[in-house]
mmCIF file of C-alpha atoms and ligand atoms in Angstrom:
data_model
loop_
_atom_site.group_PDB
_atom_site.id
_atom_site.type_symbol
_atom_site.label_atom_id
_atom_site.label_comp_id
_atom_site.label_asym_id
_atom_site.label_seq_id
_atom_site.Cartn_x
_atom_site.Cartn_y
_atom_site.Cartn_z
ATOM 1 C CA MET A 1 -11.101 2.155 -14.675
ATOM 2 C CA LEU A 2 -8.121 1.439 -13.050
ATOM 3 C CA THR A 3 -6.537 3.579 -9.945
ATOM 4 C CA LEU A 4 -3.768 4.197 -8.359
ATOM 5 C CA GLY A 5 -3.568 4.238 -4.939
ATOM 6 C CA VAL A 6 -0.216 6.125 -3.709
ATOM 7 C CA ASN A 7 1.204 4.915 -0.838
ATOM 8 C CA ILE A 8 3.197 7.500 1.274
ATOM 9 C CA ASP A 9 5.257 5.561 3.502
ATOM 10 C CA HIS A 10 8.475 6.168 2.801
ATOM 11 C CA VAL A 11 8.013 10.376 2.876
ATOM 12 C CA ALA A 12 7.552 8.905 6.742
ATOM 13 C CA THR A 13 10.587 6.996 6.745
ATOM 14 C CA ILE A 14 12.711 9.923 5.525
ATOM 15 C CA ARG A 15 11.078 12.124 8.641
ATOM 16 C CA GLN A 16 11.700 9.060 11.003
ATOM 17 C CA ALA A 17 15.111 9.022 9.999
ATOM 18 C CA ARG A 18 15.888 12.252 12.263
ATOM 19 C CA ARG A 19 12.669 11.618 14.345
ATOM 20 C CA THR A 20 11.472 15.183 13.100
ATOM 21 C CA VAL A 21 8.399 16.631 11.645
ATOM 22 C CA GLU A 22 9.446 16.971 7.976
ATOM 23 C CA PRO A 23 8.772 16.080 5.479
ATOM 24 C CA ASP A 24 5.241 15.189 6.369
ATOM 25 C CA PRO A 25 3.194 12.563 4.745
ATOM 26 C CA VAL A 26 0.240 14.079 5.271
ATOM 27 C CA ALA A 27 1.354 17.007 2.897
ATOM 28 C CA ALA A 28 2.744 14.294 0.482
ATOM 29 C CA ALA A 29 -0.809 13.034 0.214
ATOM 30 C CA VAL A 30 -2.124 16.503 -0.617
ATOM 31 C CA LEU A 31 0.021 16.861 -3.403
ATOM 32 C CA ALA A 32 -0.389 13.192 -4.624
ATOM 33 C CA GLU A 33 -3.867 13.898 -5.067
ATOM 34 C CA LEU A 34 -3.417 17.000 -7.332
ATOM 35 C CA GLY A 35 -1.270 14.976 -9.334
ATOM 36 C CA GLY A 36 -3.955 12.596 -9.804
ATOM 37 C CA ALA A 37 -3.682 9.683 -7.218
ATOM 38 C CA ASN A 38 -7.242 8.048 -6.909
ATOM 39 C CA GLY A 39 -6.272 6.860 -3.436
ATOM 40 C CA ILE A 40 -3.423 7.156 -0.575
ATOM 41 C CA THR A 41 -2.105 4.063 1.209
ATOM 42 C CA ALA A 42 -0.451 4.300 4.258
ATOM 43 C CA HIS A 43 0.785 1.151 6.479
ATOM 44 C CA LEU A 44 0.780 1.452 9.972
ATOM 45 C CA ARG A 45 3.276 -0.833 11.399
ATOM 46 C CA GLU A 46 3.336 -2.456 15.044
ATOM 47 C CA ASP A 47 7.012 -1.025 15.263
ATOM 48 C CA ARG A 48 6.045 2.382 14.010
ATOM 49 C CA ARG A 49 8.924 2.718 11.808
ATOM 50 C CA HIS A 50 7.494 5.071 9.331
ATOM 51 C CA ILE A 51 3.790 5.934 9.615
ATOM 52 C CA GLN A 52 2.617 6.787 13.380
ATOM 53 C CA ASP A 53 -0.798 7.239 14.586
ATOM 54 C CA ARG A 54 -0.984 10.613 13.904
ATOM 55 C CA ASP A 55 -0.528 10.598 10.450
ATOM 56 C CA ILE A 56 -3.152 8.051 10.203
ATOM 57 C CA ARG A 57 -5.673 10.355 12.122
ATOM 58 C CA LEU A 58 -4.528 13.483 10.050
ATOM 59 C CA LEU A 59 -4.944 11.562 6.496
ATOM 60 C CA ARG A 60 -8.454 10.661 7.765
ATOM 61 C CA GLU A 61 -9.396 14.140 8.044
ATOM 62 C CA THR A 62 -7.470 15.349 4.869
ATOM 63 C CA VAL A 63 -7.427 12.587 2.066
ATOM 64 C CA ARG A 64 -10.376 13.628 -0.689
ATOM 65 C CA THR A 65 -9.685 10.636 -2.565
ATOM 66 C CA HIS A 66 -9.631 7.407 -0.572
ATOM 67 C CA LEU A 67 -7.662 6.125 2.418
ATOM 68 C CA ASN A 68 -6.603 2.488 2.254
ATOM 69 C CA LEU A 69 -5.264 1.875 5.658
ATOM 70 C CA GLU A 70 -2.483 -1.324 5.395
ATOM 71 C CA MET A 71 -2.316 -3.088 8.781
ATOM 72 C CA ALA A 72 -1.559 -6.359 10.390
ATOM 73 C CA ALA A 73 -4.108 -8.542 11.560
ATOM 74 C CA THR A 74 -3.762 -7.787 15.345
ATOM 75 C CA GLU A 75 -6.018 -6.667 17.971
ATOM 76 C CA GLU A 76 -4.525 -3.301 18.276
ATOM 77 C CA MET A 77 -4.614 -2.805 14.498
ATOM 78 C CA VAL A 78 -8.502 -3.765 14.271
ATOM 79 C CA ALA A 79 -9.284 -1.341 17.425
ATOM 80 C CA ILE A 80 -7.404 1.403 15.312
ATOM 81 C CA ALA A 81 -9.048 0.544 11.871
ATOM 82 C CA LEU A 82 -12.816 0.663 13.509
ATOM 83 C CA ASP A 83 -11.581 3.784 15.565
ATOM 84 C CA VAL A 84 -10.223 5.591 12.441
ATOM 85 C CA LYS A 85 -12.722 4.306 9.945
ATOM 86 C CA PRO A 86 -10.409 4.134 6.655
ATOM 87 C CA ASP A 87 -12.244 4.013 3.542
ATOM 88 C CA TYR A 88 -10.649 0.170 3.288
ATOM 89 C CA VAL A 89 -8.579 -2.082 5.011
ATOM 90 C CA THR A 90 -5.640 -3.860 3.662
ATOM 91 C CA LEU A 91 -4.435 -6.807 6.027
ATOM 92 C CA VAL A 92 -0.593 -7.694 5.126
ATOM 93 C CA PRO A 93 1.416 -9.830 7.315
ATOM 94 C CA GLU A 94 4.206 -8.178 9.270
ATOM 95 C CA LYS A 95 7.416 -9.507 10.637
ATOM 96 C CA ARG A 96 9.733 -6.964 12.986
ATOM 97 C CA GLU A 97 12.643 -8.042 11.144
ATOM 98 C CA GLU A 98 11.899 -7.625 7.594
ATOM 99 C CA VAL A 99 12.770 -4.810 5.583
ATOM 100 C CA THR A 100 9.210 -4.115 3.768
ATOM 101 C CA THR A 101 6.490 -6.988 3.349
ATOM 102 C CA GLU A 102 8.131 -10.053 2.222
ATOM 103 C CA GLY A 103 5.111 -12.072 1.016
ATOM 104 C CA GLY A 104 1.102 -12.639 0.803
ATOM 105 C CA LEU A 105 -0.694 -13.354 3.856
ATOM 106 C CA ASP A 106 -1.368 -17.476 4.435
ATOM 107 C CA ILE A 107 -5.305 -16.773 4.655
ATOM 108 C CA ALA A 108 -5.914 -21.145 3.923
ATOM 109 C CA GLY A 109 -3.565 -21.805 7.317
ATOM 110 C CA SER A 110 -5.795 -19.224 9.481
ATOM 111 C CA LEU A 111 -8.763 -19.238 7.914
ATOM 112 C CA GLU A 112 -11.067 -18.989 10.992
ATOM 113 C CA LYS A 113 -8.878 -16.222 12.577
ATOM 114 C CA LEU A 114 -8.841 -14.106 9.263
ATOM 115 C CA LYS A 115 -12.772 -14.558 8.844
ATOM 116 C CA ASN A 116 -13.354 -12.911 12.728
ATOM 117 C CA VAL A 117 -10.966 -10.273 11.554
ATOM 118 C CA VAL A 118 -12.743 -9.761 8.379
ATOM 119 C CA ASP A 119 -15.547 -9.918 9.651
ATOM 120 C CA SER A 120 -15.333 -7.144 12.415
ATOM 121 C CA ILE A 121 -14.027 -4.638 10.284
ATOM 122 C CA GLN A 122 -16.604 -5.596 7.700
ATOM 123 C CA SER A 123 -19.042 -5.290 9.950
ATOM 124 C CA ALA A 124 -18.128 -1.839 10.104
ATOM 125 C CA ASN A 125 -18.910 -1.159 6.833
ATOM 126 C CA ILE A 126 -15.196 -0.953 6.189
ATOM 127 C CA PRO A 127 -14.705 -3.265 3.000
ATOM 128 C CA VAL A 128 -11.279 -5.639 3.614
ATOM 129 C CA SER A 129 -8.707 -6.706 0.921
ATOM 130 C CA LEU A 130 -6.554 -9.395 1.674
ATOM 131 C CA PHE A 131 -3.061 -8.954 0.373
ATOM 132 C CA ILE A 132 -2.153 -12.628 -0.791
ATOM 133 C CA ASP A 133 0.029 -14.254 -3.339
ATOM 134 C CA ALA A 134 -1.430 -15.007 -6.955
ATOM 135 C CA ASP A 135 -1.981 -18.834 -5.716
ATOM 136 C CA GLU A 136 -5.076 -20.876 -6.167
ATOM 137 C CA ALA A 137 -5.734 -22.110 -2.745
ATOM 138 C CA GLN A 138 -4.948 -18.429 -1.165
ATOM 139 C CA ILE A 139 -7.547 -16.944 -3.448
ATOM 140 C CA LYS A 140 -10.166 -19.509 -2.899
ATOM 141 C CA ALA A 141 -9.752 -18.989 1.064
ATOM 142 C CA SER A 142 -9.886 -15.161 0.704
ATOM 143 C CA ALA A 143 -13.263 -15.652 -1.120
ATOM 144 C CA ASP A 144 -14.103 -17.986 2.288
ATOM 145 C CA THR A 145 -13.285 -15.300 4.734
ATOM 146 C CA GLN A 146 -15.943 -12.928 2.547
ATOM 147 C CA ALA A 147 -13.659 -10.406 2.196
ATOM 148 C CA GLN A 148 -14.459 -7.754 -0.759
ATOM 149 C CA PHE A 149 -10.941 -7.628 -2.189
ATOM 150 C CA ILE A 150 -7.773 -8.904 -2.974
ATOM 151 C CA GLU A 151 -4.742 -7.443 -3.632
ATOM 152 C CA LEU A 152 -2.426 -9.677 -5.721
ATOM 153 C CA HIS A 153 1.044 -9.344 -4.678
ATOM 154 C CA THR A 154 3.161 -8.159 -7.262
ATOM 155 C CA GLY A 155 6.765 -8.919 -5.891
ATOM 156 C CA LYS A 156 7.695 -11.853 -7.628
ATOM 157 C CA TYR A 157 6.972 -10.164 -11.043
ATOM 158 C CA ALA A 158 9.055 -7.500 -9.653
ATOM 159 C CA ASP A 159 12.088 -8.984 -8.379
ATOM 160 C CA ALA A 160 11.661 -11.981 -11.594
ATOM 161 C CA ALA A 161 15.703 -12.328 -12.750
ATOM 162 C CA ASN A 162 14.990 -12.785 -16.402
ATOM 163 C CA ALA A 163 12.186 -11.972 -19.023
ATOM 164 C CA ALA A 164 11.009 -15.460 -19.219
ATOM 165 C CA ILE A 165 10.728 -15.542 -15.395
ATOM 166 C CA ARG A 166 8.787 -12.353 -15.724
ATOM 167 C CA GLN A 167 6.481 -13.415 -18.010
ATOM 168 C CA GLN A 168 5.431 -16.488 -16.185
ATOM 169 C CA GLU A 169 4.752 -14.401 -12.622
ATOM 170 C CA LEU A 170 2.711 -12.149 -15.188
ATOM 171 C CA GLU A 171 1.004 -15.196 -16.276
ATOM 172 C CA ALA A 172 0.105 -16.313 -12.689
ATOM 173 C CA LEU A 173 -1.102 -12.724 -11.982
ATOM 174 C CA LYS A 174 -3.343 -12.952 -14.819
ATOM 175 C CA ILE A 175 -5.017 -16.586 -13.902
ATOM 176 C CA GLY A 176 -5.107 -15.153 -10.144
ATOM 177 C CA CYS A 177 -6.895 -12.069 -11.282
ATOM 178 C CA GLU A 178 -9.500 -14.095 -13.349
ATOM 179 C CA GLN A 179 -9.776 -16.697 -10.452
ATOM 180 C CA ALA A 180 -10.472 -13.870 -7.989
ATOM 181 C CA LEU A 181 -12.950 -12.178 -10.450
ATOM 182 C CA SER A 182 -14.945 -15.462 -10.899
ATOM 183 C CA LEU A 183 -15.181 -15.960 -7.174
ATOM 184 C CA GLY A 184 -16.528 -12.537 -6.914
ATOM 185 C CA LEU A 185 -13.435 -10.720 -5.500
ATOM 186 C CA ARG A 186 -12.614 -7.267 -6.172
ATOM 187 C CA VAL A 187 -8.748 -7.094 -7.588
ATOM 188 C CA ASN A 188 -6.064 -5.070 -6.459
ATOM 189 C CA ALA A 189 -2.313 -5.571 -6.814
ATOM 190 C CA GLY A 190 0.817 -3.923 -5.913
ATOM 191 C CA HIS A 191 4.488 -4.121 -4.556
ATOM 192 C CA GLY A 192 7.738 -3.895 -6.430
ATOM 193 C CA LEU A 193 5.847 -1.945 -9.207
ATOM 194 C CA THR A 194 7.996 0.717 -11.264
ATOM 195 C CA TYR A 195 7.710 3.289 -14.198
ATOM 196 C CA ILE A 196 9.463 0.193 -16.056
ATOM 197 C CA ASN A 197 7.206 -2.934 -14.925
ATOM 198 C CA VAL A 198 4.286 -1.560 -14.404
ATOM 199 C CA TYR A 199 2.421 -1.611 -17.651
ATOM 200 C CA PRO A 200 1.634 -5.183 -18.471
ATOM 201 C CA VAL A 201 0.115 -5.248 -15.060
ATOM 202 C CA ALA A 202 -1.718 -2.248 -15.781
ATOM 203 C CA CYS A 203 -2.976 -3.962 -18.546
ATOM 204 C CA LEU A 204 -4.726 -7.148 -16.562
ATOM 205 C CA LEU A 205 -8.337 -7.348 -17.215
ATOM 206 C CA GLY A 206 -10.623 -6.344 -14.108
ATOM 207 C CA MET A 207 -7.801 -5.094 -11.916
ATOM 208 C CA GLU A 208 -9.008 -2.187 -10.208
ATOM 209 C CA GLU A 209 -6.508 -0.468 -8.166
ATOM 210 C CA LEU A 210 -2.543 -0.715 -8.316
ATOM 211 C CA ASN A 211 -1.127 0.074 -4.909
ATOM 212 C CA ILE A 212 2.381 2.037 -5.576
ATOM 213 C CA GLY A 213 4.918 3.592 -3.357
ATOM 214 C CA HIS A 214 8.833 3.588 -3.266
ATOM 215 C CA THR A 215 9.171 3.810 -6.729
ATOM 216 C CA ILE A 216 6.984 7.127 -6.408
ATOM 217 C CA VAL A 217 8.630 8.768 -3.375
ATOM 218 C CA SER A 218 11.856 8.014 -5.043
ATOM 219 C CA ARG A 219 11.247 9.527 -8.373
ATOM 220 C CA ALA A 220 9.700 12.678 -6.193
ATOM 221 C CA VAL A 221 13.038 12.856 -4.729
ATOM 222 C CA LEU A 222 15.066 13.314 -7.866
ATOM 223 C CA VAL A 223 12.777 15.369 -9.794
ATOM 224 C CA GLY A 224 12.210 18.029 -6.786
ATOM 225 C CA MET A 225 16.302 17.881 -5.824
ATOM 226 C CA GLU A 226 16.851 21.087 -8.349
ATOM 227 C CA ARG A 227 14.027 23.338 -6.908
ATOM 228 C CA ALA A 228 14.531 22.305 -3.547
ATOM 229 C CA VAL A 229 18.513 23.607 -3.921
ATOM 230 C CA ARG A 230 17.438 26.755 -5.718
ATOM 231 C CA GLU A 231 15.010 27.566 -3.188
ATOM 232 C CA MET A 232 17.829 27.104 -0.414
ATOM 233 C CA LYS A 233 19.869 29.265 -2.573
ATOM 234 C CA LEU A 234 16.883 31.844 -2.521
ATOM 235 C CA ALA A 235 16.316 31.573 1.118
ATOM 236 C CA MET A 236 20.156 32.474 1.833
ATOM 237 C CA ARG A 237 20.221 35.291 -0.986
ATOM 238 C CA ASN A 238 20.758 38.302 1.703
ATOM 239 C CA CYS A 239 24.256 37.246 2.583
ATOM 240 C CA LEU A 240 25.557 35.906 -0.992
HETATM 241 N N1 LIG B 301 0.811 -3.149 -1.525
HETATM 242 C C1 LIG B 301 1.312 -3.722 -0.049
HETATM 243 C C2 LIG B 301 0.291 -4.476 0.594
HETATM 244 C C3 LIG B 301 2.359 -3.519 0.499
HETATM 245 O O1 LIG B 301 2.927 -3.664 1.551
HETATM 246 C C4 LIG B 301 3.273 -1.988 -0.011
HETATM 247 C C5 LIG B 301 4.268 -1.789 0.520
HETATM 248 O O2 LIG B 301 4.191 -1.103 1.752
HETATM 249 C C6 LIG B 301 2.885 -1.750 -1.507
HETATM 250 C C7 LIG B 301 1.645 -2.357 -2.216
HETATM 251 C C8 LIG B 301 3.574 -0.872 -2.260
HETATM 252 O O3 LIG B 301 4.871 -1.523 -2.447
HETATM 253 P P1 LIG B 301 5.879 -0.402 -3.104
HETATM 254 O O4 LIG B 301 6.543 0.925 -2.099
HETATM 255 O O5 LIG B 301 7.066 -1.582 -3.478
HETATM 256 O O6 LIG B 301 5.481 0.154 -4.301
#
């Protein structure tokens, strides 16, 4: 069964815009689960620009589905993962100056380091997923790390300038998915997926989970606006 991991980072982005307490990504996770999310994903970035340490600790206590902790392969983050014990960890590349995760990890280029990181997390019975481009060498290197999962980066597919390029990128994801499965890896995918472009990726055979965030939070802001204004009018009613 294909599952949906809802990434709640951008609920925290709105909160951090004011450094206040709302909206709480922990509350958003509860509502996402009520809506049918099969898992909750949160990225604790080194610069803490959205999700905070407190969020991860509370999510660990409150998430009823599974918690996927996205993080960089750093000593600090490994220590947090071993302490919090999410249901799985997705390792992602991280640059301070980027707006969002820009590309997949270079597993082939830092194989020994990543083998050690994967081993230290999986030894604590926390499966690891590696966020990579659908590239043959990166998939092979991912299998060499003994990680249980990869997450195929769907950003190039999502950002394709025209239908022909999109089809080419979809084909690359399909081939990557098949290669990974044949090497014994389990396969997730995500980044840049929207209500409009998700369907062909959802149809890829053997795909296990799609991690989707920005488009769902964007939609939630809009579909919730009318009710939110109505509730504020109600809160003001005695003075109207
Ligand atoms: N998967 C990974 C590894 C990511 O880094 C992100 C973005 O944080 C996502 C999925 C979700 O991407 P989006 O917010 O574009 O749906």
